[in-house]
Short mmCIF file of C-alpha atoms in Angstrom, two decimals:
data_model
loop_
_atom_site.label_atom_id
_atom_site.label_comp_id
_atom_site.label_asym_id
_atom_site.label_seq_id
_atom_site.Cartn_x
_atom_site.Cartn_y
_atom_site.Cartn_z
CA UNK E 1032 -22.32 -1.04 17.03
CA UNK E 1033 -22.27 1.17 13.24
CA UNK E 1034 -25.20 0.47 11.40
CA UNK E 1035 -26.59 1.34 7.99
CA UNK E 1036 -24.47 2.69 5.28
CA UNK E 1037 -21.80 3.57 7.34
CA UNK E 1038 -21.61 -0.06 8.56
CA UNK E 1039 -21.19 -0.62 4.77
CA UNK E 1040 -18.83 1.80 4.11
CA UNK E 1041 -16.62 0.36 6.88
CA UNK E 1042 -16.96 -3.25 5.63
CA UNK E 1043 -15.93 -2.05 2.04
CA UNK E 1044 -12.85 -0.56 4.13
CA UNK E 1045 -11.83 -3.42 5.76
CA UNK E 1046 -11.87 -5.50 2.09
CA UNK E 1047 -10.06 -2.93 0.27
CA UNK E 1048 -7.18 -2.12 2.85
CA UNK E 1049 -7.12 -6.04 3.66
CA UNK E 1050 -6.45 -6.51 -0.17
CA UNK E 1051 -3.95 -3.93 -0.55
CA UNK E 1052 -2.34 -5.34 2.59
CA UNK E 1053 -2.27 -8.80 0.84
CA UNK E 1054 -0.78 -7.45 -1.92
CA UNK E 1055 2.00 -5.59 -0.18
CA UNK E 1056 2.48 -8.83 2.10
CA UNK E 1057 3.29 -10.81 -1.01
CA UNK E 1058 6.14 -8.44 -2.06
CA UNK E 1059 7.43 -8.42 1.37
CA UNK E 1060 7.53 -12.29 1.86
CA UNK E 1061 8.44 -13.70 -1.27
CA UNK E 1062 8.06 -11.43 -4.66
CA UNK E 1063 11.00 -9.01 -3.84
CA UNK E 1064 13.07 -11.99 -2.49
CA UNK E 1065 12.25 -13.98 -5.71
CA UNK E 1066 13.36 -10.99 -7.85
CA UNK E 1067 16.45 -10.40 -6.00
CA UNK E 1068 17.75 -14.12 -6.34
CA UNK E 1069 17.84 -13.28 -10.24
CA UNK E 1070 20.96 -11.98 -11.95
CA UNK E 1071 20.43 -8.13 -11.55
CA UNK E 1072 19.37 -7.47 -15.22
CA UNK E 1073 16.78 -10.04 -15.03
CA UNK E 1074 15.45 -8.46 -11.63
CA UNK E 1075 15.58 -5.02 -12.83
CA UNK E 1076 13.72 -5.96 -16.15
CA UNK E 1077 11.14 -8.14 -14.05
CA UNK E 1078 10.15 -5.32 -11.71
CA UNK E 1079 10.02 -2.94 -14.42
CA UNK E 1080 7.18 -5.04 -16.08
CA UNK E 1081 5.66 -5.62 -12.74
CA UNK E 1082 5.76 -1.65 -12.25
CA UNK E 1083 3.97 -1.11 -15.47
CA UNK E 1084 1.41 -3.92 -14.51
CA UNK E 1085 0.50 -2.58 -11.39
CA UNK E 1086 -0.72 0.68 -13.17
CA UNK E 1087 -3.70 -1.17 -14.81
CA UNK E 1088 -7.25 -0.58 -13.21
CA UNK E 1089 -7.34 -4.06 -11.69
CA UNK E 1090 -4.78 -2.79 -8.83
CA UNK E 1091 -5.46 1.08 -9.28
CA UNK E 1092 -9.03 0.93 -8.45
CA UNK E 1093 -8.47 -1.28 -5.26
CA UNK E 1094 -5.29 1.14 -4.26
CA UNK E 1095 -6.65 4.41 -5.02
CA UNK E 1096 -10.21 3.44 -4.02
CA UNK E 1097 -9.45 2.21 -0.94
CA UNK E 1098 -7.57 5.79 -0.12
CA UNK E 1099 -10.50 7.41 -1.20
CA UNK E 1100 -12.71 5.32 1.09
CA UNK E 1101 -10.43 5.74 4.00
CA UNK E 1102 -10.85 9.37 3.52
CA UNK E 1103 -14.57 9.15 3.26
CA UNK E 1104 -14.79 7.18 6.39
CA UNK E 1105 -12.50 9.68 8.10
CA UNK E 1106 -14.56 12.75 7.06
CA UNK E 1107 -17.96 10.58 7.89
CA UNK E 1108 -16.37 9.99 11.15
CA UNK E 1109 -15.36 13.39 12.36
CA UNK E 1110 -18.88 14.90 10.94
CA UNK E 1111 -21.13 11.96 13.04
CA UNK E 1112 -18.42 11.15 15.77
CA UNK E 1113 -20.29 7.89 16.70
CA UNK E 1114 -20.21 6.69 20.13
CA UNK E 1115 -18.23 3.60 19.41
CA UNK E 1116 -15.44 2.93 16.92
CA UNK E 1117 -14.58 6.47 16.39
CA UNK E 1118 -10.78 6.04 17.32
CA UNK E 1119 -10.68 2.85 15.26
CA UNK E 1120 -11.99 4.40 12.43
CA UNK E 1121 -9.58 7.41 12.60
CA UNK E 1122 -6.67 5.76 13.19
CA UNK E 1123 -7.41 2.81 10.33
CA UNK E 1124 -8.02 5.72 8.01
CA UNK E 1125 -4.84 7.66 8.87
CA UNK E 1126 -2.75 4.41 8.81
CA UNK E 1127 -3.90 3.75 5.29
CA UNK E 1128 -3.78 7.19 3.94
CA UNK E 1129 -0.18 8.34 5.34
CA UNK E 1130 1.34 4.84 6.18
CA UNK E 1131 0.48 3.14 2.76
CA UNK E 1132 -0.91 5.45 0.37
CA UNK E 1133 1.50 8.37 1.48
CA UNK E 1134 4.51 6.02 1.41
CA UNK E 1135 3.92 4.70 -1.84
CA UNK E 1136 3.68 8.22 -3.31
CA UNK E 1137 6.74 9.81 -1.26
CA UNK E 1138 9.21 6.41 -1.34
CA UNK E 1139 8.11 3.48 -3.45
CA UNK E 1140 7.08 5.62 -6.96
CA UNK E 1141 10.09 7.50 -6.97
CA UNK E 1142 12.25 4.28 -6.73
CA UNK E 1143 10.22 2.98 -9.30
CA UNK E 1144 10.49 5.95 -11.49
CA UNK E 1145 14.36 5.92 -11.38
CA UNK E 1146 14.25 2.09 -12.18
CA UNK E 1147 12.06 2.72 -14.98
CA UNK E 1148 14.64 5.27 -16.65
CA UNK E 1149 17.34 2.47 -16.52
CA UNK E 1150 18.25 -0.08 -19.18
CA UNK E 1151 18.31 -3.37 -17.32
CA UNK E 1152 21.39 -4.40 -18.77
CA UNK E 1153 23.36 -1.55 -18.31
CA UNK E 1154 26.14 -1.09 -15.43
CA UNK E 1155 23.88 1.61 -13.83
CA UNK E 1156 21.07 -0.30 -13.36
CA UNK E 1157 23.16 -3.42 -12.26
CA UNK E 1158 24.71 -1.17 -9.50
CA UNK E 1159 21.48 0.16 -8.59
CA UNK E 1160 19.55 -2.88 -8.25
CA UNK E 1161 20.69 -3.87 -4.64
CA UNK E 1162 19.92 -0.46 -3.62
CA UNK E 1163 16.39 -0.65 -5.02
CA UNK E 1164 15.49 -3.94 -3.80
CA UNK E 1165 16.66 -3.25 -0.07
CA UNK E 1166 14.99 0.62 0.04
CA UNK E 1167 11.84 -0.34 -1.80
CA UNK E 1168 11.24 -3.46 0.09
CA UNK E 1169 11.98 -1.41 3.35
CA UNK E 1170 9.05 0.95 2.78
CA UNK E 1171 6.96 -1.71 1.40
CA UNK E 1172 7.18 -3.21 4.79
CA UNK E 1173 6.09 -0.16 6.23
CA UNK E 1174 3.14 0.00 3.94
CA UNK E 1175 2.13 -3.62 4.25
CA UNK E 1176 2.00 -3.05 8.09
CA UNK E 1177 0.03 0.06 8.18
CA UNK E 1178 -2.42 -1.27 5.36
CA UNK E 1179 -2.77 -4.59 7.82
CA UNK E 1180 -3.22 -2.38 10.75
CA UNK E 1181 -5.81 -0.22 9.21
CA UNK E 1182 -7.65 -3.24 8.34
CA UNK E 1183 -7.45 -4.49 12.01
CA UNK E 1184 -8.57 -1.11 13.05
CA UNK E 1185 -11.50 -1.07 10.77
CA UNK E 1186 -12.61 -4.70 11.88
CA UNK E 1187 -12.29 -3.65 15.69
CA UNK E 1188 -14.53 -0.43 15.15
CA UNK E 1189 -16.94 -3.00 13.69
CA UNK E 1190 -17.08 -5.00 16.73
#
């Protein structure tokens, strides 16, 4: 079993990746569906406000902090190469770093930036809204699954 400071790192990794998975689960299961049910101009305005709010320290510390922690866990795992949990720790870290953090940077953020440039009531924004919801949600499902799987793998590494 993992012990000492390495145990603490992994438990904090479980907490961070689990919190992010939960936030993304909320968006995948009801937030985006609720926003999509609004008139397009209202949905665009609401999502723009959410995207601004998401950049506050409360979420960024958990989201980016978890990415940093996953990177630390991966490096420490390579250096120490523990007898147990190595595969789970490396896969959990990779899933969060690439499937969650990486997908956010490569897929969700560019869509958020494009939406941010639009005035909610314009024909351009109204026309883009269904595409945005569909594409953004698909990528969010992927990062939700990746963060969730990373959490499960970290838990398995502790057992």
